[in-house]
């Protein structure tokens, strides 16, 4: 599962919460397939290490910086010595995002699919 949160602030990305409805990890004696693989925000991409139960900074979007990500993240995360810049999607990926992926997301989140994943290639 890839988590997505456009707003990347200490208010939205917190160290702890009062209630967890879907834990990212479970005790060894609890079978729970799946879980998060990554978290994509408006500033960066984090990968999730299930063994450690922690996020690692995987890439930083071109309009952001490592310092900004650190300052705007309310939880501890691992950071590589040199973090790559998030590459833009290629034409094939854009077609998938604006086509079948958008259509599937629209089943659950119609406003998000319409507003964020619109096909503006004809503009």
PDB file of C-alpha atoms in Angstrom:
ATOM      1  CA  UNK A   1       0.000   0.000   0.000  1.00  0.00           C
ATOM      2  CA  UNK A   2       1.291   3.439  -0.897  1.00  0.00           C
ATOM      3  CA  UNK A   3       0.110   6.162   1.462  1.00  0.00           C
ATOM      4  CA  UNK A   4      -0.430   9.652   0.073  1.00  0.00           C
ATOM      5  CA  UNK A   5      -0.732  12.944   1.936  1.00  0.00           C
ATOM      6  CA  UNK A   6      -0.337  16.215   0.027  1.00  0.00           C
ATOM      7  CA  UNK A   7      -0.033  18.333   3.184  1.00  0.00           C
ATOM      8  CA  UNK A   8       3.393  17.759   4.728  1.00  0.00           C
ATOM      9  CA  UNK A   9       3.466  19.587   8.061  1.00  0.00           C
ATOM     10  CA  UNK A  10       4.234  18.701  11.687  1.00  0.00           C
ATOM     11  CA  UNK A  11       0.475  18.909  12.276  1.00  0.00           C
ATOM     12  CA  UNK A  12      -0.306  16.124   9.791  1.00  0.00           C
ATOM     13  CA  UNK A  13       2.828  13.958  10.094  1.00  0.00           C
ATOM     14  CA  UNK A  14       3.000  13.366  13.843  1.00  0.00           C
ATOM     15  CA  UNK A  15       5.100  11.174  16.136  1.00  0.00           C
ATOM     16  CA  UNK A  16       2.105   9.505  17.794  1.00  0.00           C
ATOM     17  CA  UNK A  17      -1.686   9.453  17.634  1.00  0.00           C
ATOM     18  CA  UNK A  18      -4.457   8.696  20.122  1.00  0.00           C
ATOM     19  CA  UNK A  19      -6.060   5.968  18.008  1.00  0.00           C
ATOM     20  CA  UNK A  20      -4.738   3.660  15.282  1.00  0.00           C
ATOM     21  CA  UNK A  21      -7.324   2.188  12.924  1.00  0.00           C
ATOM     22  CA  UNK A  22      -4.864   0.449  10.581  1.00  0.00           C
ATOM     23  CA  UNK A  23      -1.419  -0.282  12.048  1.00  0.00           C
ATOM     24  CA  UNK A  24       1.586  -0.306   9.749  1.00  0.00           C
ATOM     25  CA  UNK A  25       3.170  -3.177  11.637  1.00  0.00           C
ATOM     26  CA  UNK A  26       1.914  -5.878  13.980  1.00  0.00           C
ATOM     27  CA  UNK A  27       3.449  -8.103  16.642  1.00  0.00           C
ATOM     28  CA  UNK A  28       5.164 -11.249  15.322  1.00  0.00           C
ATOM     29  CA  UNK A  29       2.278 -13.465  16.485  1.00  0.00           C
ATOM     30  CA  UNK A  30      -0.327 -11.454  14.523  1.00  0.00           C
ATOM     31  CA  UNK A  31      -0.746 -12.285  10.836  1.00  0.00           C
ATOM     32  CA  UNK A  32      -1.407  -9.103   8.883  1.00  0.00           C
ATOM     33  CA  UNK A  33      -0.470  -9.116   5.200  1.00  0.00           C
ATOM     34  CA  UNK A  34       0.269  -5.919   3.349  1.00  0.00           C
ATOM     35  CA  UNK A  35       0.928  -2.696   5.167  1.00  0.00           C
ATOM     36  CA  UNK A  36       2.599   0.465   3.956  1.00  0.00           C
ATOM     37  CA  UNK A  37       5.366   0.324   1.370  1.00  0.00           C
ATOM     38  CA  UNK A  38       5.790   4.079   0.971  1.00  0.00           C
ATOM     39  CA  UNK A  39       4.434   7.486   1.945  1.00  0.00           C
ATOM     40  CA  UNK A  40       4.254  10.134  -0.778  1.00  0.00           C
ATOM     41  CA  UNK A  41       3.789  13.739   0.353  1.00  0.00           C
ATOM     42  CA  UNK A  42       3.904  17.141  -1.280  1.00  0.00           C
ATOM     43  CA  UNK A  43       7.586  17.388  -0.315  1.00  0.00           C
ATOM     44  CA  UNK A  44       9.102  13.913  -0.630  1.00  0.00           C
ATOM     45  CA  UNK A  45       8.766  10.138  -0.787  1.00  0.00           C
ATOM     46  CA  UNK A  46       9.429   7.952   2.254  1.00  0.00           C
ATOM     47  CA  UNK A  47       9.936   4.200   2.010  1.00  0.00           C
ATOM     48  CA  UNK A  48       8.759   2.047   4.932  1.00  0.00           C
ATOM     49  CA  UNK A  49      10.934  -0.599   6.574  1.00  0.00           C
ATOM     50  CA  UNK A  50       8.604  -3.192   8.123  1.00  0.00           C
ATOM     51  CA  UNK A  51      11.405  -4.799  10.162  1.00  0.00           C
ATOM     52  CA  UNK A  52      12.375  -1.498  11.767  1.00  0.00           C
ATOM     53  CA  UNK A  53       8.852  -0.039  11.744  1.00  0.00           C
ATOM     54  CA  UNK A  54      10.271   3.237  10.441  1.00  0.00           C
ATOM     55  CA  UNK A  55      10.183   5.457   7.409  1.00  0.00           C
ATOM     56  CA  UNK A  56      13.315   6.303   5.435  1.00  0.00           C
ATOM     57  CA  UNK A  57      13.580   9.358   3.218  1.00  0.00           C
ATOM     58  CA  UNK A  58      13.716   7.879  -0.295  1.00  0.00           C
ATOM     59  CA  UNK A  59      13.612  11.002  -2.485  1.00  0.00           C
ATOM     60  CA  UNK A  60      12.987  14.729  -2.245  1.00  0.00           C
ATOM     61  CA  UNK A  61      10.762  16.548  -4.734  1.00  0.00           C
ATOM     62  CA  UNK A  62      12.622  19.159  -6.845  1.00  0.00           C
ATOM     63  CA  UNK A  63      10.855  22.087  -5.128  1.00  0.00           C
ATOM     64  CA  UNK A  64      11.780  20.929  -1.615  1.00  0.00           C
ATOM     65  CA  UNK A  65      14.971  20.314   0.382  1.00  0.00           C
ATOM     66  CA  UNK A  66      16.200  17.847   2.994  1.00  0.00           C
ATOM     67  CA  UNK A  67      16.145  20.609   5.616  1.00  0.00           C
ATOM     68  CA  UNK A  68      12.570  21.517   4.753  1.00  0.00           C
ATOM     69  CA  UNK A  69      11.506  17.858   4.976  1.00  0.00           C
ATOM     70  CA  UNK A  70      13.183  17.533   8.401  1.00  0.00           C
ATOM     71  CA  UNK A  71      11.647  20.801   9.646  1.00  0.00           C
ATOM     72  CA  UNK A  72       8.150  19.933   8.414  1.00  0.00           C
ATOM     73  CA  UNK A  73       8.025  16.299   9.594  1.00  0.00           C
ATOM     74  CA  UNK A  74       6.727  15.663  13.109  1.00  0.00           C
ATOM     75  CA  UNK A  75       8.186  12.159  13.447  1.00  0.00           C
ATOM     76  CA  UNK A  76      11.677  10.674  13.410  1.00  0.00           C
ATOM     77  CA  UNK A  77      12.790   9.025  10.170  1.00  0.00           C
ATOM     78  CA  UNK A  78      15.977   7.617   8.701  1.00  0.00           C
ATOM     79  CA  UNK A  79      17.817   9.674   6.122  1.00  0.00           C
ATOM     80  CA  UNK A  80      20.512   8.568   3.682  1.00  0.00           C
ATOM     81  CA  UNK A  81      23.692  10.593   3.438  1.00  0.00           C
ATOM     82  CA  UNK A  82      22.743  11.663  -0.090  1.00  0.00           C
ATOM     83  CA  UNK A  83      19.078  11.611  -1.024  1.00  0.00           C
ATOM     84  CA  UNK A  84      18.033  11.610  -4.696  1.00  0.00           C
ATOM     85  CA  UNK A  85      15.587  14.038  -6.262  1.00  0.00           C
ATOM     86  CA  UNK A  86      12.194  12.537  -7.083  1.00  0.00           C
ATOM     87  CA  UNK A  87      12.082  11.998 -10.852  1.00  0.00           C
ATOM     88  CA  UNK A  88       9.080  13.301 -12.803  1.00  0.00           C
ATOM     89  CA  UNK A  89       6.680  10.691 -14.182  1.00  0.00           C
ATOM     90  CA  UNK A  90       7.374   9.627 -17.757  1.00  0.00           C
ATOM     91  CA  UNK A  91       4.610   9.822 -20.425  1.00  0.00           C
ATOM     92  CA  UNK A  92       3.616   6.166 -19.936  1.00  0.00           C
ATOM     93  CA  UNK A  93       3.227   6.636 -16.171  1.00  0.00           C
ATOM     94  CA  UNK A  94       1.218   9.854 -16.688  1.00  0.00           C
ATOM     95  CA  UNK A  95      -1.135   7.976 -19.014  1.00  0.00           C
ATOM     96  CA  UNK A  96      -1.619   5.282 -16.365  1.00  0.00           C
ATOM     97  CA  UNK A  97      -2.160   7.835 -13.567  1.00  0.00           C
ATOM     98  CA  UNK A  98      -4.662   9.862 -15.596  1.00  0.00           C
ATOM     99  CA  UNK A  99      -6.426   6.744 -16.922  1.00  0.00           C
ATOM    100  CA  UNK A 100      -6.876   3.403 -15.144  1.00  0.00           C
ATOM    101  CA  UNK A 101      -5.371   4.518 -11.814  1.00  0.00           C
ATOM    102  CA  UNK A 102      -7.597   7.614 -11.689  1.00  0.00           C
ATOM    103  CA  UNK A 103     -10.631   5.507 -12.599  1.00  0.00           C
ATOM    104  CA  UNK A 104      -9.962   3.048  -9.750  1.00  0.00           C
ATOM    105  CA  UNK A 105      -9.319   5.832  -7.232  1.00  0.00           C
ATOM    106  CA  UNK A 106     -12.511   7.621  -8.348  1.00  0.00           C
ATOM    107  CA  UNK A 107     -14.568   4.677  -7.090  1.00  0.00           C
ATOM    108  CA  UNK A 108     -13.601   5.601  -3.517  1.00  0.00           C
ATOM    109  CA  UNK A 109     -12.387   9.210  -3.782  1.00  0.00           C
ATOM    110  CA  UNK A 110     -14.281  10.854  -6.676  1.00  0.00           C
ATOM    111  CA  UNK A 111     -13.463  14.480  -5.788  1.00  0.00           C
ATOM    112  CA  UNK A 112      -9.749  13.735  -5.407  1.00  0.00           C
ATOM    113  CA  UNK A 113      -9.655  11.869  -8.711  1.00  0.00           C
ATOM    114  CA  UNK A 114     -11.463  14.706 -10.492  1.00  0.00           C
ATOM    115  CA  UNK A 115      -9.477  17.576  -8.952  1.00  0.00           C
ATOM    116  CA  UNK A 116      -5.965  16.147  -8.667  1.00  0.00           C
ATOM    117  CA  UNK A 117      -5.728  13.405 -11.275  1.00  0.00           C
ATOM    118  CA  UNK A 118      -7.466  15.213 -14.118  1.00  0.00           C
ATOM    119  CA  UNK A 119      -6.148  14.838 -17.629  1.00  0.00           C
ATOM    120  CA  UNK A 120      -4.902  18.311 -18.499  1.00  0.00           C
ATOM    121  CA  UNK A 121      -2.835  17.153 -21.474  1.00  0.00           C
ATOM    122  CA  UNK A 122      -5.253  18.840 -23.876  1.00  0.00           C
ATOM    123  CA  UNK A 123      -4.834  22.255 -22.227  1.00  0.00           C
TER     124      UNK A 123
END
